[in-house]
Short mmCIF file of N, CA, C and O in Angstrom, two decimals:
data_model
loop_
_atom_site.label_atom_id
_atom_site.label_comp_id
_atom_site.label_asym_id
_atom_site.label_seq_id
_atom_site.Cartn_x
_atom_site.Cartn_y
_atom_site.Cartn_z
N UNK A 47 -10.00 10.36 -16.24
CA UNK A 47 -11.27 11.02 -16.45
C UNK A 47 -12.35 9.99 -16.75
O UNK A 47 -13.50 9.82 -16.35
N UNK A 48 -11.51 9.33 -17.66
CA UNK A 48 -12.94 8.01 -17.62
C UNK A 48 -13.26 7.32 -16.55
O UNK A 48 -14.23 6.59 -16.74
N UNK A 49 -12.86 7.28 -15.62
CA UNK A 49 -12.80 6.42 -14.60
C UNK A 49 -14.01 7.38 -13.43
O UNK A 49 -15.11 7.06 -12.97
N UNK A 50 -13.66 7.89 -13.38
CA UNK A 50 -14.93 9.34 -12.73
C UNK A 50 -15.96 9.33 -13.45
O UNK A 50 -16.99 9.19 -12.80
N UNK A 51 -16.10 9.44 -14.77
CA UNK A 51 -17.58 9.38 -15.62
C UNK A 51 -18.28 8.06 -15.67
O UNK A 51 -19.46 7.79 -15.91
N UNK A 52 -16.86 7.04 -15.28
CA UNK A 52 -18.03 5.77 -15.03
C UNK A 52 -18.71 5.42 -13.72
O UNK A 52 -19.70 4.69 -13.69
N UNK A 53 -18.12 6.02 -12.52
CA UNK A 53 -18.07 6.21 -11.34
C UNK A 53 -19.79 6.48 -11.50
O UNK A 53 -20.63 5.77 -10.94
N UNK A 54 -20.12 7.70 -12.39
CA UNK A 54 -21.50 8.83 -11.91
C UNK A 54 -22.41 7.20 -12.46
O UNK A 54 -23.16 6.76 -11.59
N UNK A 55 -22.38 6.72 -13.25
CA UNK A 55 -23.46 5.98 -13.94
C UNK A 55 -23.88 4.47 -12.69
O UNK A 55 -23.22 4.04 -11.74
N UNK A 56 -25.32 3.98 -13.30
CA UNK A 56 -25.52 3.20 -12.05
C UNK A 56 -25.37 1.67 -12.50
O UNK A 56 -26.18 0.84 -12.08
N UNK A 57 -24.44 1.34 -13.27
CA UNK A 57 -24.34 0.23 -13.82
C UNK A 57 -22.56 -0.21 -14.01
O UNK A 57 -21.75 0.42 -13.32
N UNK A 58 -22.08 -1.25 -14.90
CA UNK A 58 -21.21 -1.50 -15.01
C UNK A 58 -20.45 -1.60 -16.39
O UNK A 58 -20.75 -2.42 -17.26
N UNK A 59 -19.43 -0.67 -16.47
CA UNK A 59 -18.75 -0.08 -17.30
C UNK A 59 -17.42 -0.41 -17.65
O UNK A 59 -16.62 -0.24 -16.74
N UNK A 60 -16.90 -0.88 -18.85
CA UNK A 60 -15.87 -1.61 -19.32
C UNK A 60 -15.23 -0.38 -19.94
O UNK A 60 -15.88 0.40 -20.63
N UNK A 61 -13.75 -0.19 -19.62
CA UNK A 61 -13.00 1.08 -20.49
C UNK A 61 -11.71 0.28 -20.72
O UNK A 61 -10.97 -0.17 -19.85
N UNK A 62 -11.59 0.20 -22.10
CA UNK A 62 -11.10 -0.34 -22.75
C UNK A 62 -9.15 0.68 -22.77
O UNK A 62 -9.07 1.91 -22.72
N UNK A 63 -8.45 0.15 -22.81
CA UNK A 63 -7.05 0.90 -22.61
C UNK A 63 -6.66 2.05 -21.89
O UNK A 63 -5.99 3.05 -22.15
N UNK A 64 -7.42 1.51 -20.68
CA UNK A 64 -7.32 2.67 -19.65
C UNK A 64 -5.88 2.69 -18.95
O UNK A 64 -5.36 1.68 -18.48
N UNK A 65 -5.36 3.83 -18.95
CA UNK A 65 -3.66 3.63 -18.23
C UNK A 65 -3.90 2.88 -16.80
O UNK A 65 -4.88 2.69 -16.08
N UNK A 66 -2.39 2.52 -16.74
CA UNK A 66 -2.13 1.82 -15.36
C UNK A 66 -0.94 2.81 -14.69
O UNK A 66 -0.17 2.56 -13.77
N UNK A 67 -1.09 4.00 -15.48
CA UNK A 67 0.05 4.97 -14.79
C UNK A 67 -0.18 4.86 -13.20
O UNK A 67 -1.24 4.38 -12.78
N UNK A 68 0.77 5.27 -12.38
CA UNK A 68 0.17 5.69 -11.28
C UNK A 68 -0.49 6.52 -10.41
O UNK A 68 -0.86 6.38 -9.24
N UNK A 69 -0.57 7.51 -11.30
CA UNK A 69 -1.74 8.82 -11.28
C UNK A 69 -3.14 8.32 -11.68
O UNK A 69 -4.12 9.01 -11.37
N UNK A 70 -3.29 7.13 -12.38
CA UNK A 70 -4.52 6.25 -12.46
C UNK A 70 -4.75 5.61 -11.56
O UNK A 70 -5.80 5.73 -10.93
N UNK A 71 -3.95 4.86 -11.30
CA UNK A 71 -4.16 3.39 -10.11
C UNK A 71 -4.48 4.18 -8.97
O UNK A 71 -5.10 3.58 -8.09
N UNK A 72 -4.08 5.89 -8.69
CA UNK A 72 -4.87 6.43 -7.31
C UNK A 72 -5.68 6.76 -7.40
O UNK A 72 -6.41 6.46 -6.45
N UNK A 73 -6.14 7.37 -8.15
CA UNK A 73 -7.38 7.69 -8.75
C UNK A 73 -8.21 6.65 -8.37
O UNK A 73 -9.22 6.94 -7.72
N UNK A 74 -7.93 5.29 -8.70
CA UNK A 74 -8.77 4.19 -8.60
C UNK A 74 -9.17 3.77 -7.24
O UNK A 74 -10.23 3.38 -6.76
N UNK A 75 -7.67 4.00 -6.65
CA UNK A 75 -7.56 3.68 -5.10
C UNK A 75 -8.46 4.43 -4.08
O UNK A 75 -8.98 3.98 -3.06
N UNK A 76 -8.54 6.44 -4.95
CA UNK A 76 -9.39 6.83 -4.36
C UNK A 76 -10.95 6.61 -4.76
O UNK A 76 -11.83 6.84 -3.93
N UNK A 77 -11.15 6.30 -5.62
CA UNK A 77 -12.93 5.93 -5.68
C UNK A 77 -13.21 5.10 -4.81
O UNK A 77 -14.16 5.14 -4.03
N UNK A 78 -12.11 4.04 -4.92
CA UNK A 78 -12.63 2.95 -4.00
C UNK A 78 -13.38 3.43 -2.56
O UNK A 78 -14.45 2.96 -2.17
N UNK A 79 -12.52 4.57 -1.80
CA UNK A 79 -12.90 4.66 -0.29
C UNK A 79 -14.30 5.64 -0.77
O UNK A 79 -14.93 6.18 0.14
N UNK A 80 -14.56 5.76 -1.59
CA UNK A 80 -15.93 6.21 -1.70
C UNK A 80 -17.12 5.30 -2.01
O UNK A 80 -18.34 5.36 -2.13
N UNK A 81 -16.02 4.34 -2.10
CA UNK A 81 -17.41 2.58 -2.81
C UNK A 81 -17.85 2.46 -4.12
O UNK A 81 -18.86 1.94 -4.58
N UNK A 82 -16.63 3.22 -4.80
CA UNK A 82 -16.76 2.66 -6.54
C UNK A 82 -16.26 1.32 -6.52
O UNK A 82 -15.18 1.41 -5.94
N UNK A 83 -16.48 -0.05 -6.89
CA UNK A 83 -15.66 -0.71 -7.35
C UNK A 83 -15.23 -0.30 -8.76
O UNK A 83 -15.85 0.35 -9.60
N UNK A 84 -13.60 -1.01 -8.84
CA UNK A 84 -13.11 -1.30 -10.24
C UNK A 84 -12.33 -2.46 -10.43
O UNK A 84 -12.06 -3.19 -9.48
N UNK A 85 -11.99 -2.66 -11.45
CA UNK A 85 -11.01 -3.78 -11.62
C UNK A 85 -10.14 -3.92 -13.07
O UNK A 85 -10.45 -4.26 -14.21
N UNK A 86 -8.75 -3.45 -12.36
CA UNK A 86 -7.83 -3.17 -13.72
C UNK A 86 -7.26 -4.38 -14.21
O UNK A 86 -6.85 -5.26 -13.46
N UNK A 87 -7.22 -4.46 -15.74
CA UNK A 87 -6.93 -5.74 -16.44
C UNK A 87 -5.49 -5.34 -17.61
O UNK A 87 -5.43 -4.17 -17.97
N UNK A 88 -4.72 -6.03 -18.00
CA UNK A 88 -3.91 -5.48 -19.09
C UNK A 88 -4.60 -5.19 -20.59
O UNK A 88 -4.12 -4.96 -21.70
N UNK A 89 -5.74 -5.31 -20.16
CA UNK A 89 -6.82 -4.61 -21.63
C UNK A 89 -7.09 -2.97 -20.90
O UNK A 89 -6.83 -1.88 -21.41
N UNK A 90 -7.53 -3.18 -19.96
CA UNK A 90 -8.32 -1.75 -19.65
C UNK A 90 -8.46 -1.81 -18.04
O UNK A 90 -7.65 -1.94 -17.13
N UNK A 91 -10.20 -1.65 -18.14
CA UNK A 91 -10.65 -1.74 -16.58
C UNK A 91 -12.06 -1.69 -16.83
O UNK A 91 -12.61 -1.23 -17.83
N UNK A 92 -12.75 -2.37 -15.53
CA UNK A 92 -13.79 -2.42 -15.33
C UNK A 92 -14.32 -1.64 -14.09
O UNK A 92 -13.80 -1.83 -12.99
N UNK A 93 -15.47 -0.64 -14.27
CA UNK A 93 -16.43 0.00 -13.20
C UNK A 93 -17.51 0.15 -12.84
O UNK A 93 -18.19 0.90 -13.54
N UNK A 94 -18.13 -0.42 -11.71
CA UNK A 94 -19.23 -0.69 -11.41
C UNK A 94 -19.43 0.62 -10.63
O UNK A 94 -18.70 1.06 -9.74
N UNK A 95 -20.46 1.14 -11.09
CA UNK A 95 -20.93 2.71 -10.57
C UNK A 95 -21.92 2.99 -10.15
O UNK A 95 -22.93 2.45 -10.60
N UNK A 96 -21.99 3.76 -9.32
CA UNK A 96 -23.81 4.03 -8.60
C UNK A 96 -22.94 5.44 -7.62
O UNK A 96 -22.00 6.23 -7.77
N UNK A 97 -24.17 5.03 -6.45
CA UNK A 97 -24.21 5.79 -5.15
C UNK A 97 -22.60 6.26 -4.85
O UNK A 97 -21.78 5.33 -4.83
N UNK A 98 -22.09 7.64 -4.61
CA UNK A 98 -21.21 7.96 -4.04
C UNK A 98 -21.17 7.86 -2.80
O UNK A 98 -22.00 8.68 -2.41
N UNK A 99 -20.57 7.22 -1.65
CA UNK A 99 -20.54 7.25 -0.67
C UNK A 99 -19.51 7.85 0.52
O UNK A 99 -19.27 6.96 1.34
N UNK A 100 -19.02 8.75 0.75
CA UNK A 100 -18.06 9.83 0.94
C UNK A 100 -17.52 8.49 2.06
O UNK A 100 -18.18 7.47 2.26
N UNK A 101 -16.04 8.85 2.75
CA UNK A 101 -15.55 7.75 3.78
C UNK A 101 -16.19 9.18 5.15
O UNK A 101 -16.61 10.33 5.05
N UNK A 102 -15.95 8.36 6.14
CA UNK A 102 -16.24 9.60 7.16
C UNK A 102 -14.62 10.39 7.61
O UNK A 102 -14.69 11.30 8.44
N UNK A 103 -13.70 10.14 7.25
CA UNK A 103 -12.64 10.78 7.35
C UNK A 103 -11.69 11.66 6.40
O UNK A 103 -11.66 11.26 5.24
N UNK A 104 -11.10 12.51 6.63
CA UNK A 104 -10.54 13.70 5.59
C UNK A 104 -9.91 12.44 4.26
O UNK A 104 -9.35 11.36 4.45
N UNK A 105 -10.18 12.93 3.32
CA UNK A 105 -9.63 12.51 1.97
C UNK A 105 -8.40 13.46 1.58
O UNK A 105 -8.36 14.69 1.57
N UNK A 106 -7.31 12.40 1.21
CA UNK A 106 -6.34 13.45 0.93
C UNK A 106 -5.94 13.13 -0.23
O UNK A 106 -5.78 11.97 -0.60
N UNK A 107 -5.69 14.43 -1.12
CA UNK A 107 -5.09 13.97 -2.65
C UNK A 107 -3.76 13.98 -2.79
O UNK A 107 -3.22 13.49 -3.78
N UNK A 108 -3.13 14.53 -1.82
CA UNK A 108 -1.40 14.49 -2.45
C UNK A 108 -1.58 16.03 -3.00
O UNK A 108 -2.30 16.99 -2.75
N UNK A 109 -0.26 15.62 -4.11
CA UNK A 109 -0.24 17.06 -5.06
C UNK A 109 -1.00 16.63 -6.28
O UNK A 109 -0.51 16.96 -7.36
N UNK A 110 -2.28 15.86 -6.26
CA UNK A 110 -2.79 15.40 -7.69
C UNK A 110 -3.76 16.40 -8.17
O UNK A 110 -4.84 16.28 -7.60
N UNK A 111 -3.73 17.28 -8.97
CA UNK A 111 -4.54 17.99 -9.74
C UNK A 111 -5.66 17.43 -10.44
O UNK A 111 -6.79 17.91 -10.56
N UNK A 112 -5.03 15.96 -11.04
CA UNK A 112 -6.25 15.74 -11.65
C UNK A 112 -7.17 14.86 -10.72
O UNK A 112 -8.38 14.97 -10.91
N UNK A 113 -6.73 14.00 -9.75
CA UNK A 113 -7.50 13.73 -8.69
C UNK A 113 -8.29 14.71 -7.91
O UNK A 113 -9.50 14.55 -7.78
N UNK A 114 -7.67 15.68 -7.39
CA UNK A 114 -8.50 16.88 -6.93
C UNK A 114 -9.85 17.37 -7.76
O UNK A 114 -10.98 17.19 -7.30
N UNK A 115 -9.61 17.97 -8.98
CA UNK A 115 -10.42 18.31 -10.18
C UNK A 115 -11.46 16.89 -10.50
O UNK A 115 -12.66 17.16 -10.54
N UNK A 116 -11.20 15.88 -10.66
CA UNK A 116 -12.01 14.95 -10.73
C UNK A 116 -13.00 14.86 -9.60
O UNK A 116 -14.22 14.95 -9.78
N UNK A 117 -12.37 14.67 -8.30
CA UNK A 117 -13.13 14.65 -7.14
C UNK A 117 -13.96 15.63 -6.74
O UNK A 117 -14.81 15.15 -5.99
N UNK A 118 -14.12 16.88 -6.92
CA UNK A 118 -14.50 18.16 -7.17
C UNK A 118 -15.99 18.09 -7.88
O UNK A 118 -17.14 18.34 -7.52
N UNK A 119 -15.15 17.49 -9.46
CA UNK A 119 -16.54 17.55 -10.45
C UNK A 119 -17.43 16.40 -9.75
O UNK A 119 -18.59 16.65 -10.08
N UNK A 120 -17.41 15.28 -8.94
CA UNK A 120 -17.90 14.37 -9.03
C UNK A 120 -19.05 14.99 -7.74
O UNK A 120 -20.26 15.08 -7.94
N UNK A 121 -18.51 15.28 -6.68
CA UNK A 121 -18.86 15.74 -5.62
C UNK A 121 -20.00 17.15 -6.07
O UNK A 121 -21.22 17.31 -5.97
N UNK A 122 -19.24 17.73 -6.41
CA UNK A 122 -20.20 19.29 -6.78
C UNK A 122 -21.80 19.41 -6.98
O UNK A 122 -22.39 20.40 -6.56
N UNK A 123 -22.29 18.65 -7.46
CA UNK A 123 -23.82 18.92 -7.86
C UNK A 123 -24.32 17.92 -7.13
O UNK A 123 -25.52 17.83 -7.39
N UNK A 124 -23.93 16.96 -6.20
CA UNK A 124 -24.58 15.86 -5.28
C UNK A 124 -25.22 15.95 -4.12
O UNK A 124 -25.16 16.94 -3.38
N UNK A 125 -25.95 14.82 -3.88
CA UNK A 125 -26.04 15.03 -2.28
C UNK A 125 -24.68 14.66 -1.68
O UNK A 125 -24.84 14.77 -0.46
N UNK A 126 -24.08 14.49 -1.79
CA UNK A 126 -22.56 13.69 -1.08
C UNK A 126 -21.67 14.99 -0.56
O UNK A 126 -21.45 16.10 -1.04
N UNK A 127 -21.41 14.55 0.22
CA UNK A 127 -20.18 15.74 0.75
C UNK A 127 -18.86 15.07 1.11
O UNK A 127 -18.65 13.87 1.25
N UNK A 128 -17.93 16.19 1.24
CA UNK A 128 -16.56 15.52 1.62
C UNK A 128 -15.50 16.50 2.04
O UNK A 128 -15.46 17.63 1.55
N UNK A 129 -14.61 16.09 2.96
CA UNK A 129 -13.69 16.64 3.61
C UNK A 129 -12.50 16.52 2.53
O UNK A 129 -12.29 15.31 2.44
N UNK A 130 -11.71 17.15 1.74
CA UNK A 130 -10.70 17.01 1.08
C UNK A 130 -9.48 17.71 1.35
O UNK A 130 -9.75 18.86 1.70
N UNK A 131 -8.27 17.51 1.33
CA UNK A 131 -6.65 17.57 1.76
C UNK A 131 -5.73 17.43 0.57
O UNK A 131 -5.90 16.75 -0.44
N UNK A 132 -5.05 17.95 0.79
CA UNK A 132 -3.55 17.60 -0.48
C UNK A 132 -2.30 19.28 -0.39
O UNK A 132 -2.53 20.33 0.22
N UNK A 133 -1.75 19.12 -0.76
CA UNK A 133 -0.49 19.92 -1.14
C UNK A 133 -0.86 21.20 -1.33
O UNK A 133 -1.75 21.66 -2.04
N UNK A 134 0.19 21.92 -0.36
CA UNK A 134 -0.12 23.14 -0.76
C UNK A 134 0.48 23.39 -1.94
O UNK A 134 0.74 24.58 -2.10
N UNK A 135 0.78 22.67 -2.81
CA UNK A 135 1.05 23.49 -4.21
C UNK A 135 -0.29 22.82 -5.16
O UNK A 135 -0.39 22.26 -6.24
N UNK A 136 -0.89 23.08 -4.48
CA UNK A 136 -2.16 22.95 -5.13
C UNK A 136 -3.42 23.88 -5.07
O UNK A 136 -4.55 23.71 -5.53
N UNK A 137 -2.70 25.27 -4.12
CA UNK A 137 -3.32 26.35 -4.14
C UNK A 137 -3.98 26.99 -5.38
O UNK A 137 -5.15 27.31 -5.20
N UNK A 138 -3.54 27.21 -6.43
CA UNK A 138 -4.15 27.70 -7.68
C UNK A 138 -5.57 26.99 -7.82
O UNK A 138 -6.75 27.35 -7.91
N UNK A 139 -4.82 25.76 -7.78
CA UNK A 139 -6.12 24.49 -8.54
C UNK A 139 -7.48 24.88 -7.36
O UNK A 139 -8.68 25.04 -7.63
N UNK A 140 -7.02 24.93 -6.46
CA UNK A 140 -7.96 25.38 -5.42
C UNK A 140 -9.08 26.10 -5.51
O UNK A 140 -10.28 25.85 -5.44
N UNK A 141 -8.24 27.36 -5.71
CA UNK A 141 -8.56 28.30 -6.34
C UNK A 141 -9.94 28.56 -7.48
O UNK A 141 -11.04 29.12 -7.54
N UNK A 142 -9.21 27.94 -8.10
CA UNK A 142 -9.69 27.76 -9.73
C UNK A 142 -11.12 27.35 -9.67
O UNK A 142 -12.09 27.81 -10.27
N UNK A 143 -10.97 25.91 -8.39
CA UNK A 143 -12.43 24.99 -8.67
C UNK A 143 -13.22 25.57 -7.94
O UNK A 143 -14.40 25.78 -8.21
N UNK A 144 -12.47 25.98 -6.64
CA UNK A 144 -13.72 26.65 -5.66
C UNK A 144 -14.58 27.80 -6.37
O UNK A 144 -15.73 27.98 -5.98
N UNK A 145 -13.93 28.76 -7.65
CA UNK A 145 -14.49 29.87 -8.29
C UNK A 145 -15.51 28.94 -9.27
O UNK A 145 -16.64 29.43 -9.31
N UNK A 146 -15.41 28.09 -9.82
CA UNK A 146 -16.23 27.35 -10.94
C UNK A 146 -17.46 26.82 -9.67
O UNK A 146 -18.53 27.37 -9.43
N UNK A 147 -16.96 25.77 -9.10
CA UNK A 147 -18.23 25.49 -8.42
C UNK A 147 -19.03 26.95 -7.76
O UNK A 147 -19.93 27.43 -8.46
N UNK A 148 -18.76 27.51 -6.69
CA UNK A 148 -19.95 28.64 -6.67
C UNK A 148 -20.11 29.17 -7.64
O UNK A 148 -21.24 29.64 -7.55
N UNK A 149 -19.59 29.50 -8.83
CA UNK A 149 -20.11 30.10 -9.81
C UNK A 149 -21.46 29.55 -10.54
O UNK A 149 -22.23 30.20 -11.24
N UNK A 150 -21.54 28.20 -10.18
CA UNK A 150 -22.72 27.56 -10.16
C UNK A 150 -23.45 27.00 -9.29
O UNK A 150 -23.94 25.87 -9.40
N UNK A 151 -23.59 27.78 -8.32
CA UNK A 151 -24.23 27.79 -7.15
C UNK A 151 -23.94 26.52 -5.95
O UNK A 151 -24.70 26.34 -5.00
N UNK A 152 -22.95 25.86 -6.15
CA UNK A 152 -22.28 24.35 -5.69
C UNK A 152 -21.90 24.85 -4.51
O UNK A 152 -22.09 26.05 -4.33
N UNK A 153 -21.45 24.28 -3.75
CA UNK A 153 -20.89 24.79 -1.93
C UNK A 153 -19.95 23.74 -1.59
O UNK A 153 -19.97 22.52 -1.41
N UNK A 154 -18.90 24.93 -1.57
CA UNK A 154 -17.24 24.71 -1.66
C UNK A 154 -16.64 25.55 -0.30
O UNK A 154 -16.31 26.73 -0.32
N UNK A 155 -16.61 24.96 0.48
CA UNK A 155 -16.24 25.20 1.81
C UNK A 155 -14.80 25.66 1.76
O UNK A 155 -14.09 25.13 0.91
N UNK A 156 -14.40 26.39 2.38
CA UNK A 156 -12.63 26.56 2.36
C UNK A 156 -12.13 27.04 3.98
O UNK A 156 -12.77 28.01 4.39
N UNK A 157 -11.43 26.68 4.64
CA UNK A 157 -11.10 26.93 5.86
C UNK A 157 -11.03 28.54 6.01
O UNK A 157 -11.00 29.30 5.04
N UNK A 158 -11.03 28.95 7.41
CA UNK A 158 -10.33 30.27 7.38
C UNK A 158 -8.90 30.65 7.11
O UNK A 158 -8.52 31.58 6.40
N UNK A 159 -8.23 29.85 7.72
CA UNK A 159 -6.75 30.30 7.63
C UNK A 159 -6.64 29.05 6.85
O UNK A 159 -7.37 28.09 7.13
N UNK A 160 -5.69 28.98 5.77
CA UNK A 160 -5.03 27.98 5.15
C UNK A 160 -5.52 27.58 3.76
O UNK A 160 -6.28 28.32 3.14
N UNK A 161 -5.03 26.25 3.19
CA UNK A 161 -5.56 25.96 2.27
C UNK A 161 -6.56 25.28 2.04
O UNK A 161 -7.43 25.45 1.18
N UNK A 162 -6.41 24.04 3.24
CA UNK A 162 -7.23 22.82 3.26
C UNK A 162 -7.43 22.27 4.75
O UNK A 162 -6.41 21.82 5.27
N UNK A 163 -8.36 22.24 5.34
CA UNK A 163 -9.44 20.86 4.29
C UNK A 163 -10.17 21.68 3.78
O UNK A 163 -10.20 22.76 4.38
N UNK A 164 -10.98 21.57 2.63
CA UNK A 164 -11.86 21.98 1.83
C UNK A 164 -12.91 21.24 2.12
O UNK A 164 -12.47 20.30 2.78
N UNK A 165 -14.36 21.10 1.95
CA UNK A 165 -15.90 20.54 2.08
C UNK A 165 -16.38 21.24 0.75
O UNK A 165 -16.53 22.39 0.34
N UNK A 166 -16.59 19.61 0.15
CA UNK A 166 -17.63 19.99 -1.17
C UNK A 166 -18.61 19.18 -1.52
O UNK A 166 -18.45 17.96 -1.42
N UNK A 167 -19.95 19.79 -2.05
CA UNK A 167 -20.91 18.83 -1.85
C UNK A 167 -22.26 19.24 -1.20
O UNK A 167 -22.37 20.36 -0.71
N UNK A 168 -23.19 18.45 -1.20
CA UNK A 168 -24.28 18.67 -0.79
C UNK A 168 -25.15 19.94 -1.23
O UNK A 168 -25.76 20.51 -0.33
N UNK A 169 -25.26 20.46 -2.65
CA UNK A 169 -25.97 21.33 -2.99
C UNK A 169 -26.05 20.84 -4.18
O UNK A 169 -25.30 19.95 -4.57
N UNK A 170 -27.07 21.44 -4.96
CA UNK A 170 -27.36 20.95 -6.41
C UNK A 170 -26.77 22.03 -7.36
O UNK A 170 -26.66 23.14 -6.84
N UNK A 171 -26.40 21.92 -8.60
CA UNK A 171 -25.58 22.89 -9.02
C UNK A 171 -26.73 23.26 -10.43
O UNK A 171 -27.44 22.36 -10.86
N UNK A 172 -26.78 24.57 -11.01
CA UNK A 172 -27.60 25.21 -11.55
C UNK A 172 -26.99 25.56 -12.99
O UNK A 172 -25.80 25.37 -13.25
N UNK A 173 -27.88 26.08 -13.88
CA UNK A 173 -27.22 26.55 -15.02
C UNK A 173 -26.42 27.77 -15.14
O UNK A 173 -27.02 28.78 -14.76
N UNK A 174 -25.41 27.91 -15.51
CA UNK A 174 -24.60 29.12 -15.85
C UNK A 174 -23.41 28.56 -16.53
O UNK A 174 -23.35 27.51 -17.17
N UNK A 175 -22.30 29.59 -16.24
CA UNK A 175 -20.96 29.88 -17.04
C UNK A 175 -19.75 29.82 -15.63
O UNK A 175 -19.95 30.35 -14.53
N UNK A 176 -18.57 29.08 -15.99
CA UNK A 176 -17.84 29.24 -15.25
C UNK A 176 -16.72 29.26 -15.51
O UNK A 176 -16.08 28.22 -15.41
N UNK A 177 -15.97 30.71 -16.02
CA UNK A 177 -15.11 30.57 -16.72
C UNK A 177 -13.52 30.59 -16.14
O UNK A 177 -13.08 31.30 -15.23
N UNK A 178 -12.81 29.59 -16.95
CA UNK A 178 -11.76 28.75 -16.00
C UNK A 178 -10.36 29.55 -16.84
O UNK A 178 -10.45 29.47 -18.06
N UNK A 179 -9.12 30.29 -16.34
CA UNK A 179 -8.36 30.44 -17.14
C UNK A 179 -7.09 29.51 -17.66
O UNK A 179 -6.87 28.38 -17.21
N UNK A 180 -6.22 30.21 -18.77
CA UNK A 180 -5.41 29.06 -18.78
C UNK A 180 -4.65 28.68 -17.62
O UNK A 180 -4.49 29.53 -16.75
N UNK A 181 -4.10 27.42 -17.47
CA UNK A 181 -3.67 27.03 -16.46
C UNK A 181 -1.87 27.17 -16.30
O UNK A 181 -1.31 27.20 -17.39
N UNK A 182 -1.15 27.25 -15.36
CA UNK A 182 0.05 27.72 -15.26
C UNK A 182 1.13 26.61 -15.62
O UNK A 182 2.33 26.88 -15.58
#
């Protein structure tokens, strides 16, 4: 999560004992194809953040929830758009974000038949409530 909040800012950001799990290091792997740099150290990591720059080809998350959900929040209120992919057992999560983002007026694309690719992005997102339940 820190790694996404340093992503939004337009400068360069030191996070101090950031995991090197590997649910991190993709995370990292995926900012990159959007043109975050970072750079992981056995202290933490470093992120240089600005402009999101979407890749021009489908982004795929795997079965990562919190990659998905991260990528989601980051995308949602931007000009940036993006083609996104991952697991169908990631239907709920799907679910879940596509109801939060339009719930704040965000534009969350969803195929006709299927789960994915999803398109999110390119609308500005507004004030309200978007209420998320517990998760399974």
């Amino acid at each position: 999560m820190a790694l996404a909040l340093a992503a939004k800012t337009n400068t360069s950001v030191g996070i101090r004992r950031c995991s090197q799990r590997p649910v991190v290091e993709s995370w990292r792997a995926l900012l990159q194809r959007f043109g975050v740099e970072s750079e992981a150290s056995p202290t933490g990591a470093t992120v240089q953040g600005g402009e999101l720059t979407p890749p021009g080809d489908l982004v795929d998350v795997g079965d990562s929830r919190v990659s998905l959900g991260c990528l989601v929040g980051l995308l949602a209120g931007g000009d940036s758009k993006a083609q996104i992919s991952g697991d169908a057992s990631l239907d709920e999560t799907v679910r879940v974000l596509a109801d939060s983002v339009e719930a704040l007026g965000g534009r969350f694309s969803r195929p006709i038949e299927g789960l994915f690719p999803v398109e999110v992005g390119g609308r500005e997102l507004r004030a309200g409530i978007a209420e998320v339940g517990v998760p399974n």
